[in-house]
Tab-separated table of C-alpha atoms in Angstrom:
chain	number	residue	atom	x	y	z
R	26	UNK	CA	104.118	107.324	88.796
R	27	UNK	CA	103.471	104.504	91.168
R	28	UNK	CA	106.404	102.280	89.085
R	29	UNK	CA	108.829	104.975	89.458
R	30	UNK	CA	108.151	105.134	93.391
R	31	UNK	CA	109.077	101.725	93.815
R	32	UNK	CA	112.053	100.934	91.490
R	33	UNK	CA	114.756	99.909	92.825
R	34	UNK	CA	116.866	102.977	91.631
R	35	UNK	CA	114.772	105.390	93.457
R	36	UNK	CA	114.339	103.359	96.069
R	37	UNK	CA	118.482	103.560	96.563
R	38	UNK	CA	118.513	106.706	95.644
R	39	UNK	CA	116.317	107.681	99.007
R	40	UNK	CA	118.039	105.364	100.995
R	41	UNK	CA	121.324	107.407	100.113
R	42	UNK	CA	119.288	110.415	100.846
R	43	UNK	CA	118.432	109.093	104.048
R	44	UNK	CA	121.310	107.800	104.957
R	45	UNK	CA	123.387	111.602	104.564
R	46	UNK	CA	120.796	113.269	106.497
R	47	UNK	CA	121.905	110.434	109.076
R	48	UNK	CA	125.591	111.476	109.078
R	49	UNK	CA	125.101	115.034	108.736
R	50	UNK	CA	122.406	115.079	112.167
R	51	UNK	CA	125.172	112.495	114.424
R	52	UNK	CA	127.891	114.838	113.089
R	53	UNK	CA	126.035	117.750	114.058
R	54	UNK	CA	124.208	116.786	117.129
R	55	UNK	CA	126.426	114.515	118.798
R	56	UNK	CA	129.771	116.212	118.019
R	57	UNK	CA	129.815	116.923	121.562
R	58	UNK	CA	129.598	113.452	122.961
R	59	UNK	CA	132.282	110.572	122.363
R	60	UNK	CA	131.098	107.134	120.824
R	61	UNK	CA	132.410	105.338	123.865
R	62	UNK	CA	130.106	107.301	126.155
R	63	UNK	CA	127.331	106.911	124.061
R	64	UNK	CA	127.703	102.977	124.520
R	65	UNK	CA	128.569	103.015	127.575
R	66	UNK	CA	125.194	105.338	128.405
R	67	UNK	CA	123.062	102.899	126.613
R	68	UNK	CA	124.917	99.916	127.626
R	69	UNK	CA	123.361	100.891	131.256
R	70	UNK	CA	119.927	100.733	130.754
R	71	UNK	CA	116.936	97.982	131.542
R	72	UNK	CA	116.464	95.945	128.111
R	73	UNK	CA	113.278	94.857	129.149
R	74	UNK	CA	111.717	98.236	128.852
R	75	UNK	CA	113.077	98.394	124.988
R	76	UNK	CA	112.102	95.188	124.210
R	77	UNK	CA	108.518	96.384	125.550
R	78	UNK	CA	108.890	99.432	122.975
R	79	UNK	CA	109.965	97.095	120.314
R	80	UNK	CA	106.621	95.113	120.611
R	81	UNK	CA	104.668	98.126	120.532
R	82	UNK	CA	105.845	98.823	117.395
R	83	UNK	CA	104.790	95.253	116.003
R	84	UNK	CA	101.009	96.049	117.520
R	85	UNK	CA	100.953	100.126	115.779
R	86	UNK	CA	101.557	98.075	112.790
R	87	UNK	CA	99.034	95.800	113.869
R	88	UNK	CA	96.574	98.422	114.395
R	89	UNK	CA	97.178	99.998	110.915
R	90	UNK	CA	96.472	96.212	109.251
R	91	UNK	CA	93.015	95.866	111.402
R	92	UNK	CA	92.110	99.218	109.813
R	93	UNK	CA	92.694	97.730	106.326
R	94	UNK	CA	90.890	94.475	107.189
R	95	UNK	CA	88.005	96.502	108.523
R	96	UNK	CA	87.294	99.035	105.948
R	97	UNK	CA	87.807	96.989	103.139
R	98	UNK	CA	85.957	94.136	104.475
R	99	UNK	CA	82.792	96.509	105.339
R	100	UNK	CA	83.328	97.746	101.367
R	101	UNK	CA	82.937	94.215	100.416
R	102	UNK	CA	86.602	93.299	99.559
R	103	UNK	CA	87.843	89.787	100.540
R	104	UNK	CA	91.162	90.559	101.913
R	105	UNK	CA	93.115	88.383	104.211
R	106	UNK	CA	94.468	90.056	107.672
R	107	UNK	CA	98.067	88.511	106.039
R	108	UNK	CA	98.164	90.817	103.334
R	109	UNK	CA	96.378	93.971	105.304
R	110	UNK	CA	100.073	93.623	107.108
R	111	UNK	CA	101.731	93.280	103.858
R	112	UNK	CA	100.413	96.890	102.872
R	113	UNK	CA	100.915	98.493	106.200
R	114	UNK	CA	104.327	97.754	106.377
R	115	UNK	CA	104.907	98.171	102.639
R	116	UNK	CA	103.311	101.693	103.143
R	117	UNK	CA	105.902	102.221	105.957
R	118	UNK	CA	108.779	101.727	104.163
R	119	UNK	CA	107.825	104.111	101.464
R	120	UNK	CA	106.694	106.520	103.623
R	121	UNK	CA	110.413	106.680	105.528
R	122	UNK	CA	112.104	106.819	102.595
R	123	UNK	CA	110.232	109.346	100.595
R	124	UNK	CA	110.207	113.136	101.260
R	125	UNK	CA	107.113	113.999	103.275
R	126	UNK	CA	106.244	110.616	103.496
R	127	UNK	CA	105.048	110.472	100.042
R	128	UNK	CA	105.562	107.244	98.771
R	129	UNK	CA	104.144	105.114	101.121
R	130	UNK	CA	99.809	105.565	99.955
R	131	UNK	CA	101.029	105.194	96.404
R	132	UNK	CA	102.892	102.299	96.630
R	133	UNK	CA	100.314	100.580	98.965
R	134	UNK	CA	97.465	101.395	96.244
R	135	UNK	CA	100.185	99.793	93.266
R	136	UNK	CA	100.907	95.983	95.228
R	137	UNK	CA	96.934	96.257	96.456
R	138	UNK	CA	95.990	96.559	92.494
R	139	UNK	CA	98.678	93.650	91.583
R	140	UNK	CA	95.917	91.516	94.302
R	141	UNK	CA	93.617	92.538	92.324
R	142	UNK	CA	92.073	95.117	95.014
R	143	UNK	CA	91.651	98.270	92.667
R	144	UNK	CA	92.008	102.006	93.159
R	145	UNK	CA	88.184	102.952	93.865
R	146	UNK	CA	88.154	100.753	96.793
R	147	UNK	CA	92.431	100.992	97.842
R	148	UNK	CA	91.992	105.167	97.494
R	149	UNK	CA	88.980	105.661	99.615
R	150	UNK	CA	90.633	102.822	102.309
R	151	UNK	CA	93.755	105.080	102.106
R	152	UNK	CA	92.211	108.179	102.387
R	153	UNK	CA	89.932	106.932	105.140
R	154	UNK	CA	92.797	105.824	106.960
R	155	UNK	CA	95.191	108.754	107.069
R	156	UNK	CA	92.430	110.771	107.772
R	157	UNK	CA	91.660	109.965	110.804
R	158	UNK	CA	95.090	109.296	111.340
R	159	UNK	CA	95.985	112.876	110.879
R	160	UNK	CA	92.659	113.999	113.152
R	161	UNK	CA	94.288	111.671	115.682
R	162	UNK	CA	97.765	112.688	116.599
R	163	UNK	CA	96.486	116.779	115.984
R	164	UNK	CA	93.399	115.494	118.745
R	165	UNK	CA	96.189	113.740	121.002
R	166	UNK	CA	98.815	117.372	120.782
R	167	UNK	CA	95.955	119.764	121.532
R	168	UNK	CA	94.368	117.302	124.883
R	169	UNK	CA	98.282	116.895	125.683
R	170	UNK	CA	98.842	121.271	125.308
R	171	UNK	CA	95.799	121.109	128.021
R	172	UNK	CA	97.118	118.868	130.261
R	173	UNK	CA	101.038	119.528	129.905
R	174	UNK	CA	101.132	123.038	128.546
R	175	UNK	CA	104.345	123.251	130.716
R	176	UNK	CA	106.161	120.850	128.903
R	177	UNK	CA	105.595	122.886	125.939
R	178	UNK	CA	106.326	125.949	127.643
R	179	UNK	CA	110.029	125.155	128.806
R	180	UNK	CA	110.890	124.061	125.078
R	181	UNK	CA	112.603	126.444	122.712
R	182	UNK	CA	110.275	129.329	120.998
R	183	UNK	CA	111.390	127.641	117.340
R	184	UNK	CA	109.892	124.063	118.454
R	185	UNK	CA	106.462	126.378	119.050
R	186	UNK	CA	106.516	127.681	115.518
R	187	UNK	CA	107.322	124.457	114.202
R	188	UNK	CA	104.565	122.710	116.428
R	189	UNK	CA	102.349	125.309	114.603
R	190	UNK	CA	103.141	125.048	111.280
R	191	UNK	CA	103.234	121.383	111.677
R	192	UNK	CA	99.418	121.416	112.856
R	193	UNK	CA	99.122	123.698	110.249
R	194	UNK	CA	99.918	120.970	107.359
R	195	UNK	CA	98.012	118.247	109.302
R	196	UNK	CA	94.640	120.400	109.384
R	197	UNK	CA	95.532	121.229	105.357
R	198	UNK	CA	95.741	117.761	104.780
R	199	UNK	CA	92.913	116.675	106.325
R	200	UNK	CA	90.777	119.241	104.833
R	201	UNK	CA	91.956	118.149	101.487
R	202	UNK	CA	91.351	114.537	101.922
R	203	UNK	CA	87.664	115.211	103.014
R	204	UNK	CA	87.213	116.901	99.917
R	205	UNK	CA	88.540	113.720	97.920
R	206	UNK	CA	86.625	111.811	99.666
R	207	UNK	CA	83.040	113.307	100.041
R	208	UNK	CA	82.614	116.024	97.370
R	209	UNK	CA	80.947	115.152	93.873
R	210	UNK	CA	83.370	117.636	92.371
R	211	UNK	CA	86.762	117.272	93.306
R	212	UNK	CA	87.545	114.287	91.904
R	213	UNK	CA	85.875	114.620	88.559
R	214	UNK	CA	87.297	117.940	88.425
R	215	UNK	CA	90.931	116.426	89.337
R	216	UNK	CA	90.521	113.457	86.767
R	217	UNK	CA	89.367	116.233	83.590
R	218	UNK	CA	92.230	118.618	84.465
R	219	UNK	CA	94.482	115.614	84.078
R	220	UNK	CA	93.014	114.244	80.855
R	221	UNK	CA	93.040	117.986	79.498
R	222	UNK	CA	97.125	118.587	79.834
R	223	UNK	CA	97.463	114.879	78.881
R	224	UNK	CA	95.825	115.376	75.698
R	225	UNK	CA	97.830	119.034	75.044
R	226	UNK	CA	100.849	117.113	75.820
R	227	UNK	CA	99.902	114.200	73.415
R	228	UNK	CA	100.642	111.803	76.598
R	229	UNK	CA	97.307	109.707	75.762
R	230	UNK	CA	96.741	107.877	72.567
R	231	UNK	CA	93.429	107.049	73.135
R	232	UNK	CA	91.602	109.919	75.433
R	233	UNK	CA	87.959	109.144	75.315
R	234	UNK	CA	88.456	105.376	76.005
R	235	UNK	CA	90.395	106.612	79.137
R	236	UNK	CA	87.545	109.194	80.275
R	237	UNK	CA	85.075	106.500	80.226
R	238	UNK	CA	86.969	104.265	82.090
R	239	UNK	CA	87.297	107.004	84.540
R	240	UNK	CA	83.632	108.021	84.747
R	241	UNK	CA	82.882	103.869	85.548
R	242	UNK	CA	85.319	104.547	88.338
R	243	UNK	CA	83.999	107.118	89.366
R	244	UNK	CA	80.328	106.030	89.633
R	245	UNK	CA	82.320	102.718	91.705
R	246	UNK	CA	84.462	105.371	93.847
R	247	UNK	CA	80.810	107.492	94.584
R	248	UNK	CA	79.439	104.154	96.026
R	249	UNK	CA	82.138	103.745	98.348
R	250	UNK	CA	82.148	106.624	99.581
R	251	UNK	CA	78.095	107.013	100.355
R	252	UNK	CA	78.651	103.728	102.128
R	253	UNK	CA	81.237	105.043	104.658
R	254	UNK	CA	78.982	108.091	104.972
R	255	UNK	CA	75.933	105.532	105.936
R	256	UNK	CA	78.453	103.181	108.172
R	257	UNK	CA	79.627	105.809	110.904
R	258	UNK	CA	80.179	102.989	113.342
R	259	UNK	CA	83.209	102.039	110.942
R	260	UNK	CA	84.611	105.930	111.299
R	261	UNK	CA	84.291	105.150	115.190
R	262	UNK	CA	86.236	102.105	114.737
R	263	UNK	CA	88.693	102.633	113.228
R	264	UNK	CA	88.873	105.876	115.505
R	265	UNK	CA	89.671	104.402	118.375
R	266	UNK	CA	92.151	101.697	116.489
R	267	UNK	CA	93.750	104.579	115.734
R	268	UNK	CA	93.728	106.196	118.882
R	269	UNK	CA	94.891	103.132	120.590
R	270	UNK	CA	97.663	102.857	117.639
R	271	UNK	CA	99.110	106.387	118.605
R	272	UNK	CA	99.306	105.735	122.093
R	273	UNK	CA	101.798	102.655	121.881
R	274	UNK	CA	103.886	105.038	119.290
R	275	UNK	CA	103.737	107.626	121.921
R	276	UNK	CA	103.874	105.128	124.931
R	277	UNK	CA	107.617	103.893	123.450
R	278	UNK	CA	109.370	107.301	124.700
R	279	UNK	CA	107.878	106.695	128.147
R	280	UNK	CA	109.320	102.916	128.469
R	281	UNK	CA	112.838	104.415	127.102
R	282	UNK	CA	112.791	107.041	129.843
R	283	UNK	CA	112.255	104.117	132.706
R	284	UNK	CA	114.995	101.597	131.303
R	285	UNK	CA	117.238	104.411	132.463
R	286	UNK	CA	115.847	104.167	135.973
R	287	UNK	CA	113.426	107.420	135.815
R	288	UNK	CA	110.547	107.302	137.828
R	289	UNK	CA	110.299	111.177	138.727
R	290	UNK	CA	107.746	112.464	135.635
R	291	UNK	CA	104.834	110.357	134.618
R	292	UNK	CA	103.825	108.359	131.625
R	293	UNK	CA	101.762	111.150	129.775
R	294	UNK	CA	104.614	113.907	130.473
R	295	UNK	CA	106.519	111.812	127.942
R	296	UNK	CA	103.538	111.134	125.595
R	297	UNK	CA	102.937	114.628	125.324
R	298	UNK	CA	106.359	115.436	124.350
R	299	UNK	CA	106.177	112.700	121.567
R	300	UNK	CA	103.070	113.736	120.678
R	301	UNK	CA	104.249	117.222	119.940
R	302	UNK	CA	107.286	116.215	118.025
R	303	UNK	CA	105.189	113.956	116.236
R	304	UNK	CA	102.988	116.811	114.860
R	305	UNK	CA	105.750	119.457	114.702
R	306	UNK	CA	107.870	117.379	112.208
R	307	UNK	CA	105.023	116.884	109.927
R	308	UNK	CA	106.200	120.836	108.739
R	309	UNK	CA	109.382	119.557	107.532
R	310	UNK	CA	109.624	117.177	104.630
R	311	UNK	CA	112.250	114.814	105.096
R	312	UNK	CA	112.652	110.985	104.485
R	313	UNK	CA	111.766	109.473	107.665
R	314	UNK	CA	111.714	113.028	109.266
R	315	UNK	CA	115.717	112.545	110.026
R	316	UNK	CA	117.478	115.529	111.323
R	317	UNK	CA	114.751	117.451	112.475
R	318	UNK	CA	113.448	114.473	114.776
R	319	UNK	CA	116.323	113.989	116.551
R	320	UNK	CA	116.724	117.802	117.080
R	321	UNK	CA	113.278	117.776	118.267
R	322	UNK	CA	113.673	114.965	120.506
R	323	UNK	CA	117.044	116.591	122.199
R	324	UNK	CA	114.764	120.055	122.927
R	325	UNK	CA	111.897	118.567	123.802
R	326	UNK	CA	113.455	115.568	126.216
R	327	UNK	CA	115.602	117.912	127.076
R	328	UNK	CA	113.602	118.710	130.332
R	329	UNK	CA	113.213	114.956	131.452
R	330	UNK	CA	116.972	113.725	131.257
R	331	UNK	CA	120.375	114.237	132.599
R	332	UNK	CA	122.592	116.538	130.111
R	333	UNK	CA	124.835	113.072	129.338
R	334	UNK	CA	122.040	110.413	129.021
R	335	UNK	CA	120.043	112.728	126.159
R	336	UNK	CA	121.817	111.533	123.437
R	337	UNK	CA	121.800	107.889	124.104
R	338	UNK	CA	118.197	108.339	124.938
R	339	UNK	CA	117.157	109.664	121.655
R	340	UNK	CA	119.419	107.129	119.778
R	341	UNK	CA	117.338	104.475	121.663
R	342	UNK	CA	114.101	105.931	120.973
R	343	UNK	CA	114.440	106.513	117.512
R	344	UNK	CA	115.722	102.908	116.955
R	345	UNK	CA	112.927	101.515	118.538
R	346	UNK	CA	109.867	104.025	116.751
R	347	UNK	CA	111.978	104.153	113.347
R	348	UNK	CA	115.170	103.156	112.120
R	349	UNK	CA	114.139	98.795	113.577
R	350	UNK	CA	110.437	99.161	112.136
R	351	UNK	CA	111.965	100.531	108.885
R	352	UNK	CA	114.356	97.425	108.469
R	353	UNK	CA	111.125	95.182	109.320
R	354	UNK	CA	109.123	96.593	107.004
R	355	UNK	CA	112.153	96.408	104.066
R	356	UNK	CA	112.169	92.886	105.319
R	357	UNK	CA	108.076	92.155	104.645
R	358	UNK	CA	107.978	94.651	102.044
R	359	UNK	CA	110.625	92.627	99.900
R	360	UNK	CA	108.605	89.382	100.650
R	361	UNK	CA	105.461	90.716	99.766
R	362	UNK	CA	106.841	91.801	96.586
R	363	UNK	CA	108.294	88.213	95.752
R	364	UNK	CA	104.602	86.595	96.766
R	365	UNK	CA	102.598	89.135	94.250
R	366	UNK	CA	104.949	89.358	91.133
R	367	UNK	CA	105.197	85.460	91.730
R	368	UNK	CA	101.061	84.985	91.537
R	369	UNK	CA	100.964	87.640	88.991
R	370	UNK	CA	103.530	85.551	86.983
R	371	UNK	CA	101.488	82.432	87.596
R	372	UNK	CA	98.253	84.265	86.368
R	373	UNK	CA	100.082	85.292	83.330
């Protein structure tokens, strides 16, 4: 499963995916608005504000790589803060490039077994990790519907829905990965079903030597597990890591508005709306959320720009939260993946 994520024919075969949701939303979006305008909008604006937004992005993937280092470090893995980086951006890419964002746990858990960091302790870091990612950014929408309800109010009745059935899948999710991670039953449970249809479907050769390799990770997975459970001060930080991590994300919108020359709404009017985008797309599983994000963005910013600046505003914003982090993380993702199969070579 994990070797058919990351070959390189699926991997082009998203990025063509990807790339004709990209045509289809400019065609469809911005068929009222010339290219020359667009340039010329954007052309206007304070670059020091987007390069500000550009190094926000470096630290939320800084933040995600501290939450690597700590966890596995308190589960006893040696792990260098190097390679934490390596799998945060590696789980980046996959994530933009896979429906739902998919591909990017799986593919971190395959290059953190190649360094020899194996699935008990990679799955519960994982889990940990987008757990409270997910109890985040729902936390950060429901304190921003509080404080800037009217934001929410003056955006179009199908954003609500969406914004609903988008918290809706986060809570799902969440509930879900507590169960992997704390109950005794799930995973055992999980791990039979799948050795039951594998043996109907003849897709083991060896069943019972598999089972008991499962039941010793098990018993390894258990013990991580009871140790996060005894360590809440890790949940805490790597709470507010989190927390913090969201904020820049959220904070980049903001710093797009003032390189226009805004100064009329505040800095949390434009967090919020980011912050419910952020949660409303998770109800729509596209690669890298295109489409949908930038129709979002256009509703929801709607309220905070002149009718001819939108467009260039959301081009600008989505360069700087997706479309230049994805071509970084290509960038470290393709190194990291010449620096393990090279050391796995040399081990061979």
């Amino acid at each position: 499963m994990r070797d058919k994520i990351i070959s390189k024919k699926n991997q082009i075969r998203s990025i063509l995916v990807m790339t004709s949701l990209m045509v289809v939303t400019i065609s469809v979006l911005l068929k009222e608005y010339s290219i020359e305008e667009l340039v010329k909008v954007a052309g206007s604006v304070h670059f020091l504000y987007l390069i500000t937004g550009i190094a926000l992005m470096f630290y939320y993937a800084g933040c995600q790589a501290t939450n690597f280092y700590m966890i596995m470090h308190r589960l006893k893995q040696e792990v260098s803060y190097k390679n934490c980086i390596d799998y945060s951006y590696i789980g980046n890419y996959f994530s933009a490039i896979t429906p739902g964002a998919c591909g990017g746990q799986p593919a971190q858990m395959y290059y953190m077994n190649k360094d020899k960091i194996y699935v008990d302790i990679s799955a519960i870091t994982i889990f940990l990790m987008v757990f409270i990612s997910q109890i985040v950014i729902v936390l950060m929408g429901g304190v921003f519907a509080l404080l800037r309800y009217d934001i929410l109010a003056k955006s179009a009745r199908w954003f609500s829905w969406l914004l609903l059935a988008g918290t809706g899948v986060m809570l799902s999710l969440t509930a879900v990965l507590s169960a992997l991670m704390f109950s005794r039953i799930v995973i055992p449970f999980l791990i039979d079903l799948v050795l039951k249809l594998g043996k109907k479907l003849h897709l083991f050769k060896k069943p019972e030597e598999i089972k008991e390799k499962f039941d010793l990770l098990i018993i390894s997975y258990r013990e991580k597990s009871r140790l996060i459970v005894k360590n809440p001060d890790l949940f805490l930080k790597v709470f507010v890591v989190t927390v913090f991590q969201w904020i820049a994300y959220c904070f980049v919108s903001f710093l797009v508005y003032l390189s226009f020359g805004y100064r009329k709404n505040d800095c949390f009017d434009l967090m919020a709306g980011q912050s419910f985008i952020n949660i409303a797309v998770a109800a729509v599983p596209l690669p890298g959320s295109v489409g949908i994000a930038e129709k979002a963005y256009l509703n929801v910013f709607g309220q905070f720009y002149q009718g001819d600046q939108l467009p260039s505003a959301m081009i600008l914003s989505r360069i700087i939260n997706f479309y230049f982090p994805l071509l970084i993380s290509y960038v470290v993702y393709a190194f990291a993946h010449h620096r393990i199969m090279k050391e796995q070579r040399r081990l061979d």
